[in-house]
Amino acid sequence: MAGSADFAFLSRGAVEAAPRLLGSVLVHESGDGVVAVRITEVEAYAGAYDPASHSFRGPTDRNRVMFGPPGHLYVYRSHGIHWCGNVVADLDGVAAGLLLRAGEIVEGRELARLRRGAVAERDLTRGPGRLGQALGITGADGGAALLDGGPLRLETGEPVPAAQVRSGPRVGVSRAADVPWRFWIDGEPSVSPYRRSARVRD
DNA sequence: CACTAGATGCTCT
DNA sequence: GAGCATCTAGTGA
């Protein structure tokens, strides 16, 4: 449980917690080995007041983890192929998720490359689907407790100077397309490019 | 680099 | 059946 206190900010709302997750390290130990990634880009998804969130319409079998206590992992399947991970935030009973969009590999580069195949170096962990694949995250990891020292865990990283934190609209969402709830570390090559959804409503 | 189109299969209506 | 919290491969400048 060492380090758990460092993540007390996760019990705050998604938008407040998201930028503070930058610089933390997500570690995944599996039978294949270890991959650790320093988080460089996240998006905040609030629940009831955020129409872009999976939890906007209330709990379902898929999104139930987001309504639980902070510090757990919400995993969803995107576009049929990709596994994407969120760190659950806000108080128990309030839905909030921090989508892990990109990271910098700090350990296990060879294993990550094995999982990702022959792609450009910067594409190893650029984008939520790629990041999930590099870390070896699947639906089986959904609901995992990240602050209990298990094989899938969050660790404290080097603090990120506030001046290096940037924000802007979230990638690919068709509702609430303009709220600046995406946060990233300025100058990080792993940060994914902005793409506006082709079907923005509102 | 900017832009476009299509694959893919799951979730919810 | 509609709609995706994405990615890759194609084009063209």
mmCIF file of C-alpha atoms (C1' of nucleotides) in Angstrom:
data_model
loop_
_atom_site.group_PDB
_atom_site.id
_atom_site.type_symbol
_atom_site.label_atom_id
_atom_site.label_comp_id
_atom_site.label_asym_id
_atom_site.label_seq_id
_atom_site.Cartn_x
_atom_site.Cartn_y
_atom_site.Cartn_z
ATOM 1 C CA MET A 1 0.000 0.000 0.000
ATOM 2 C CA ALA A 2 2.981 2.296 -0.076
ATOM 3 C CA GLY A 3 2.203 5.012 -2.538
ATOM 4 C CA SER A 4 -1.524 4.748 -2.106
ATOM 5 C CA ALA A 5 -1.547 8.065 -0.266
ATOM 6 C CA ASP A 6 0.151 9.660 -3.263
ATOM 7 C CA PHE A 7 -2.933 8.921 -5.307
ATOM 8 C CA ALA A 8 -5.452 10.468 -2.936
ATOM 9 C CA PHE A 9 -6.241 12.947 -5.714
ATOM 10 C CA LEU A 10 -8.024 10.143 -7.563
ATOM 11 C CA SER A 11 -10.998 10.558 -5.239
ATOM 12 C CA ARG A 12 -11.556 14.009 -6.733
ATOM 13 C CA GLY A 13 -13.583 14.660 -9.863
ATOM 14 C CA ALA A 14 -12.329 13.482 -13.255
ATOM 15 C CA VAL A 15 -11.334 16.908 -14.572
ATOM 16 C CA GLU A 16 -9.386 17.766 -11.436
ATOM 17 C CA ALA A 17 -7.720 14.377 -11.143
ATOM 18 C CA ALA A 18 -6.744 13.867 -14.809
ATOM 19 C CA PRO A 19 -3.824 16.335 -15.057
ATOM 20 C CA ARG A 20 -2.429 15.083 -11.770
ATOM 21 C CA LEU A 21 -2.159 11.547 -13.140
ATOM 22 C CA LEU A 22 0.386 12.709 -15.731
ATOM 23 C CA GLY A 23 3.892 11.473 -14.953
ATOM 24 C CA SER A 24 2.685 8.488 -12.929
ATOM 25 C CA VAL A 25 3.914 5.060 -13.965
ATOM 26 C CA LEU A 26 1.640 2.150 -14.851
ATOM 27 C CA VAL A 27 3.319 -1.236 -14.385
ATOM 28 C CA HIS A 28 2.036 -4.528 -15.750
ATOM 29 C CA GLU A 29 3.716 -7.775 -14.735
ATOM 30 C CA SER A 30 2.528 -10.826 -16.604
ATOM 31 C CA GLY A 31 3.808 -14.254 -17.493
ATOM 32 C CA ASP A 32 5.508 -12.655 -20.485
ATOM 33 C CA GLY A 33 7.459 -10.149 -18.423
ATOM 34 C CA VAL A 34 7.129 -6.544 -17.326
ATOM 35 C CA VAL A 35 6.158 -3.403 -19.195
ATOM 36 C CA ALA A 36 6.105 -0.047 -17.395
ATOM 37 C CA VAL A 37 4.904 3.194 -18.920
ATOM 38 C CA ARG A 38 5.087 6.821 -17.770
ATOM 39 C CA ILE A 39 1.726 8.383 -18.515
ATOM 40 C CA THR A 40 2.020 11.368 -20.869
ATOM 41 C CA GLU A 41 -1.557 11.921 -22.053
ATOM 42 C CA VAL A 42 -4.973 11.397 -20.433
ATOM 43 C CA GLU A 43 -8.577 12.411 -20.977
ATOM 44 C CA ALA A 44 -11.159 13.065 -18.272
ATOM 45 C CA TYR A 45 -14.589 11.457 -18.562
ATOM 46 C CA ALA A 46 -17.096 12.556 -15.980
ATOM 47 C CA GLY A 47 -20.302 10.650 -15.453
ATOM 48 C CA ALA A 48 -23.732 12.174 -15.185
ATOM 49 C CA TYR A 49 -22.879 15.598 -16.660
ATOM 50 C CA ASP A 50 -20.620 14.397 -19.493
ATOM 51 C CA PRO A 51 -22.509 13.097 -22.560
ATOM 52 C CA ALA A 52 -19.276 11.715 -24.034
ATOM 53 C CA SER A 53 -18.745 9.377 -21.087
ATOM 54 C CA HIS A 54 -19.670 5.714 -21.230
ATOM 55 C CA SER A 55 -21.278 6.187 -17.831
ATOM 56 C CA PHE A 56 -23.508 9.105 -18.883
ATOM 57 C CA ARG A 57 -26.625 6.941 -19.051
ATOM 58 C CA GLY A 58 -26.046 5.129 -15.802
ATOM 59 C CA PRO A 59 -24.426 1.842 -14.803
ATOM 60 C CA THR A 60 -24.416 -1.206 -17.084
ATOM 61 C CA ASP A 61 -22.525 -4.490 -16.977
ATOM 62 C CA ARG A 62 -19.732 -2.936 -19.005
ATOM 63 C CA ASN A 63 -19.187 0.345 -17.185
ATOM 64 C CA ARG A 64 -20.017 -0.672 -13.622
ATOM 65 C CA VAL A 65 -16.396 -0.384 -12.454
ATOM 66 C CA MET A 66 -16.478 3.367 -13.078
ATOM 67 C CA PHE A 67 -19.193 3.764 -10.461
ATOM 68 C CA GLY A 68 -17.068 2.036 -7.836
ATOM 69 C CA PRO A 69 -14.180 3.331 -5.710
ATOM 70 C CA PRO A 70 -11.235 5.187 -7.337
ATOM 71 C CA GLY A 71 -7.954 3.522 -8.205
ATOM 72 C CA HIS A 72 -9.398 0.614 -10.163
ATOM 73 C CA LEU A 73 -9.122 -0.090 -13.888
ATOM 74 C CA TYR A 74 -12.026 0.261 -16.307
ATOM 75 C CA VAL A 75 -11.295 -1.581 -19.549
ATOM 76 C CA TYR A 76 -13.438 -1.365 -22.657
ATOM 77 C CA ARG A 77 -13.228 -2.745 -26.170
ATOM 78 C CA SER A 78 -13.034 0.016 -28.757
ATOM 79 C CA HIS A 79 -14.173 -0.448 -32.349
ATOM 80 C CA GLY A 80 -14.195 -4.166 -31.912
ATOM 81 C CA ILE A 81 -10.423 -4.583 -31.824
ATOM 82 C CA HIS A 82 -8.655 -2.392 -29.286
ATOM 83 C CA TRP A 83 -8.516 -2.643 -25.504
ATOM 84 C CA CYS A 84 -8.441 0.745 -23.801
ATOM 85 C CA GLY A 85 -7.857 1.403 -20.108
ATOM 86 C CA ASN A 86 -9.174 4.044 -17.700
ATOM 87 C CA VAL A 87 -8.171 4.783 -14.140
ATOM 88 C CA VAL A 88 -11.373 5.142 -12.135
ATOM 89 C CA ALA A 89 -11.646 8.433 -10.234
ATOM 90 C CA ASP A 90 -14.083 10.285 -7.970
ATOM 91 C CA LEU A 91 -15.827 8.950 -4.880
ATOM 92 C CA ASP A 92 -17.353 5.488 -4.573
ATOM 93 C CA GLY A 93 -20.794 5.756 -6.152
ATOM 94 C CA VAL A 94 -19.845 8.575 -8.560
ATOM 95 C CA ALA A 95 -18.753 7.583 -12.071
ATOM 96 C CA ALA A 96 -15.524 9.026 -13.481
ATOM 97 C CA GLY A 97 -12.780 7.664 -15.682
ATOM 98 C CA LEU A 98 -9.350 8.867 -16.788
ATOM 99 C CA LEU A 99 -8.606 7.447 -20.226
ATOM 100 C CA LEU A 100 -4.954 6.494 -20.661
ATOM 101 C CA ARG A 101 -4.122 7.829 -24.111
ATOM 102 C CA ALA A 102 -0.334 7.658 -24.341
ATOM 103 C CA GLY A 103 2.832 6.935 -22.435
ATOM 104 C CA GLU A 104 6.582 6.691 -22.539
ATOM 105 C CA ILE A 105 8.020 3.214 -22.030
ATOM 106 C CA VAL A 106 10.352 3.145 -19.043
ATOM 107 C CA GLU A 107 10.730 -0.641 -18.787
ATOM 108 C CA GLY A 108 10.103 -3.626 -21.047
ATOM 109 C CA ARG A 109 10.606 -1.981 -24.424
ATOM 110 C CA GLU A 110 11.407 -5.333 -26.058
ATOM 111 C CA LEU A 111 8.232 -6.990 -24.800
ATOM 112 C CA ALA A 112 6.164 -3.994 -25.860
ATOM 113 C CA ARG A 113 7.664 -4.163 -29.341
ATOM 114 C CA LEU A 114 6.956 -7.886 -29.485
ATOM 115 C CA ARG A 115 3.290 -7.195 -28.740
ATOM 116 C CA ARG A 116 3.036 -4.232 -31.118
ATOM 117 C CA GLY A 117 4.875 -5.735 -34.076
ATOM 118 C CA ALA A 118 6.956 -3.835 -36.602
ATOM 119 C CA VAL A 119 5.742 -0.287 -36.077
ATOM 120 C CA ALA A 120 7.580 3.012 -35.865
ATOM 121 C CA GLU A 121 9.254 3.663 -32.544
ATOM 122 C CA ARG A 122 6.952 6.541 -31.581
ATOM 123 C CA ASP A 123 3.851 4.484 -32.419
ATOM 124 C CA LEU A 124 4.552 1.884 -29.730
ATOM 125 C CA THR A 125 2.388 3.633 -27.125
ATOM 126 C CA ARG A 126 0.813 6.581 -28.999
ATOM 127 C CA GLY A 127 -2.969 6.312 -28.711
ATOM 128 C CA PRO A 128 -5.163 4.415 -26.221
ATOM 129 C CA GLY A 129 -5.487 1.230 -28.280
ATOM 130 C CA ARG A 130 -1.760 1.029 -28.951
ATOM 131 C CA LEU A 131 -0.949 1.778 -25.326
ATOM 132 C CA GLY A 132 -3.270 -0.995 -24.184
ATOM 133 C CA GLN A 133 -1.681 -3.454 -26.559
ATOM 134 C CA ALA A 134 1.860 -2.511 -25.528
ATOM 135 C CA LEU A 135 0.965 -2.992 -21.872
ATOM 136 C CA GLY A 136 -0.781 -6.275 -22.578
ATOM 137 C CA ILE A 137 -4.092 -5.075 -21.144
ATOM 138 C CA THR A 138 -7.227 -7.075 -21.993
ATOM 139 C CA GLY A 139 -10.748 -7.438 -20.701
ATOM 140 C CA ALA A 140 -9.395 -9.805 -18.056
ATOM 141 C CA ASP A 141 -7.746 -6.796 -16.378
ATOM 142 C CA GLY A 142 -11.029 -4.935 -15.989
ATOM 143 C CA GLY A 143 -11.719 -4.031 -12.380
ATOM 144 C CA ALA A 144 -8.130 -4.562 -11.238
ATOM 145 C CA ALA A 145 -7.101 -2.645 -8.105
ATOM 146 C CA LEU A 146 -4.159 -0.455 -9.128
ATOM 147 C CA LEU A 147 -3.076 0.773 -5.696
ATOM 148 C CA ASP A 148 -2.666 -2.540 -3.883
ATOM 149 C CA GLY A 149 0.775 -3.553 -5.138
ATOM 150 C CA GLY A 150 -0.552 -6.195 -7.499
ATOM 151 C CA PRO A 151 0.874 -7.213 -10.882
ATOM 152 C CA LEU A 152 -1.006 -4.336 -12.501
ATOM 153 C CA ARG A 153 -0.354 -1.187 -10.500
ATOM 154 C CA LEU A 154 0.186 2.548 -10.449
ATOM 155 C CA GLU A 155 3.444 3.931 -9.084
ATOM 156 C CA THR A 156 4.493 7.485 -8.310
ATOM 157 C CA GLY A 157 6.723 9.023 -10.970
ATOM 158 C CA GLU A 158 8.783 12.156 -11.364
ATOM 159 C CA PRO A 159 6.503 15.158 -10.764
ATOM 160 C CA VAL A 160 5.528 17.045 -13.904
ATOM 161 C CA PRO A 161 5.997 20.838 -13.719
ATOM 162 C CA ALA A 162 2.634 22.566 -14.053
ATOM 163 C CA ALA A 163 4.038 24.705 -16.858
ATOM 164 C CA GLN A 164 4.483 21.562 -18.984
ATOM 165 C CA VAL A 165 0.867 20.444 -18.686
ATOM 166 C CA ARG A 166 -1.266 21.377 -21.679
ATOM 167 C CA SER A 167 -4.970 20.843 -22.260
ATOM 168 C CA GLY A 168 -7.366 20.791 -25.201
ATOM 169 C CA PRO A 169 -10.470 19.086 -26.580
ATOM 170 C CA ARG A 170 -10.779 15.305 -26.396
ATOM 171 C CA VAL A 171 -10.003 13.146 -29.405
ATOM 172 C CA GLY A 172 -12.743 11.584 -31.506
ATOM 173 C CA VAL A 173 -15.787 12.357 -29.351
ATOM 174 C CA SER A 174 -19.027 13.443 -31.002
ATOM 175 C CA ARG A 175 -20.639 15.008 -27.913
ATOM 176 C CA ALA A 176 -19.157 17.710 -25.690
ATOM 177 C CA ALA A 177 -16.549 17.910 -28.447
ATOM 178 C CA ASP A 178 -15.084 21.240 -27.347
ATOM 179 C CA VAL A 179 -14.526 20.970 -23.609
ATOM 180 C CA PRO A 180 -10.758 20.957 -22.906
ATOM 181 C CA TRP A 181 -10.682 17.751 -20.912
ATOM 182 C CA ARG A 182 -7.631 16.204 -22.562
ATOM 183 C CA PHE A 183 -4.339 16.757 -20.763
ATOM 184 C CA TRP A 184 -0.826 16.014 -21.919
ATOM 185 C CA ILE A 185 2.834 16.743 -21.189
ATOM 186 C CA ASP A 186 4.139 19.389 -23.562
ATOM 187 C CA GLY A 187 6.838 18.224 -25.945
ATOM 188 C CA GLU A 188 6.285 14.506 -25.397
ATOM 189 C CA PRO A 189 6.652 12.653 -28.706
ATOM 190 C CA SER A 190 4.239 9.938 -27.551
ATOM 191 C CA VAL A 191 1.245 12.304 -27.363
ATOM 192 C CA SER A 192 -1.315 11.500 -30.048
ATOM 193 C CA PRO A 193 -2.446 14.054 -32.641
ATOM 194 C CA TYR A 194 -5.848 15.708 -32.267
ATOM 195 C CA ARG A 195 -8.628 14.324 -34.407
ATOM 196 C CA ARG A 196 -12.092 15.795 -34.300
ATOM 197 C CA SER A 197 -14.952 13.348 -34.650
ATOM 198 C CA ALA A 198 -16.549 13.293 -38.093
ATOM 199 C CA ARG A 199 -19.991 13.379 -36.482
ATOM 200 C CA VAL A 200 -19.949 16.032 -33.840
ATOM 201 C CA ARG A 201 -23.465 16.880 -32.662
ATOM 202 C CA ASP A 202 -24.474 19.302 -29.931
ATOM 203 C "C1'" DC B 1 2.378 16.431 -43.219
ATOM 204 C "C1'" DA B 2 -3.080 16.682 -43.949
ATOM 205 C "C1'" DC B 3 -6.871 14.395 -45.154
ATOM 206 C "C1'" DT B 4 -9.960 10.443 -46.280
ATOM 207 C "C1'" DA B 5 -12.150 5.963 -46.154
ATOM 208 C "C1'" DG B 6 -12.953 1.454 -44.441
ATOM 209 C "C1'" DA B 7 -12.350 -2.463 -41.149
ATOM 210 C "C1'" DT B 8 -14.127 -4.477 -37.140
ATOM 211 C "C1'" DG B 9 -17.236 -6.428 -33.368
ATOM 212 C "C1'" DC B 10 -19.242 -4.947 -29.178
ATOM 213 C "C1'" DT B 11 -22.970 -2.207 -26.493
ATOM 214 C "C1'" DC B 12 -27.076 -0.213 -26.130
ATOM 215 C "C1'" DT B 13 -31.544 1.258 -28.341
ATOM 216 C "C1'" DG C 1 -29.515 -1.445 -36.491
ATOM 217 C "C1'" DA C 2 -27.012 2.654 -35.104
ATOM 218 C "C1'" DG C 3 -23.134 4.385 -33.183
ATOM 219 C "C1'" DC C 4 -18.798 4.171 -31.695
ATOM 220 C "C1'" DA C 5 -13.382 7.439 -26.020
ATOM 221 C "C1'" DT C 6 -9.494 3.726 -32.842
ATOM 222 C "C1'" DC C 7 -6.250 2.426 -36.175
ATOM 223 C "C1'" DT C 8 -4.145 1.517 -40.637
ATOM 224 C "C1'" DA C 9 -3.508 2.299 -45.326
ATOM 225 C "C1'" DG C 10 -4.287 4.932 -48.952
ATOM 226 C "C1'" DT C 11 -3.966 9.469 -51.532
ATOM 227 C "C1'" DG C 12 -1.965 14.012 -52.550
ATOM 228 C "C1'" DA C 13 0.949 18.133 -51.597
#
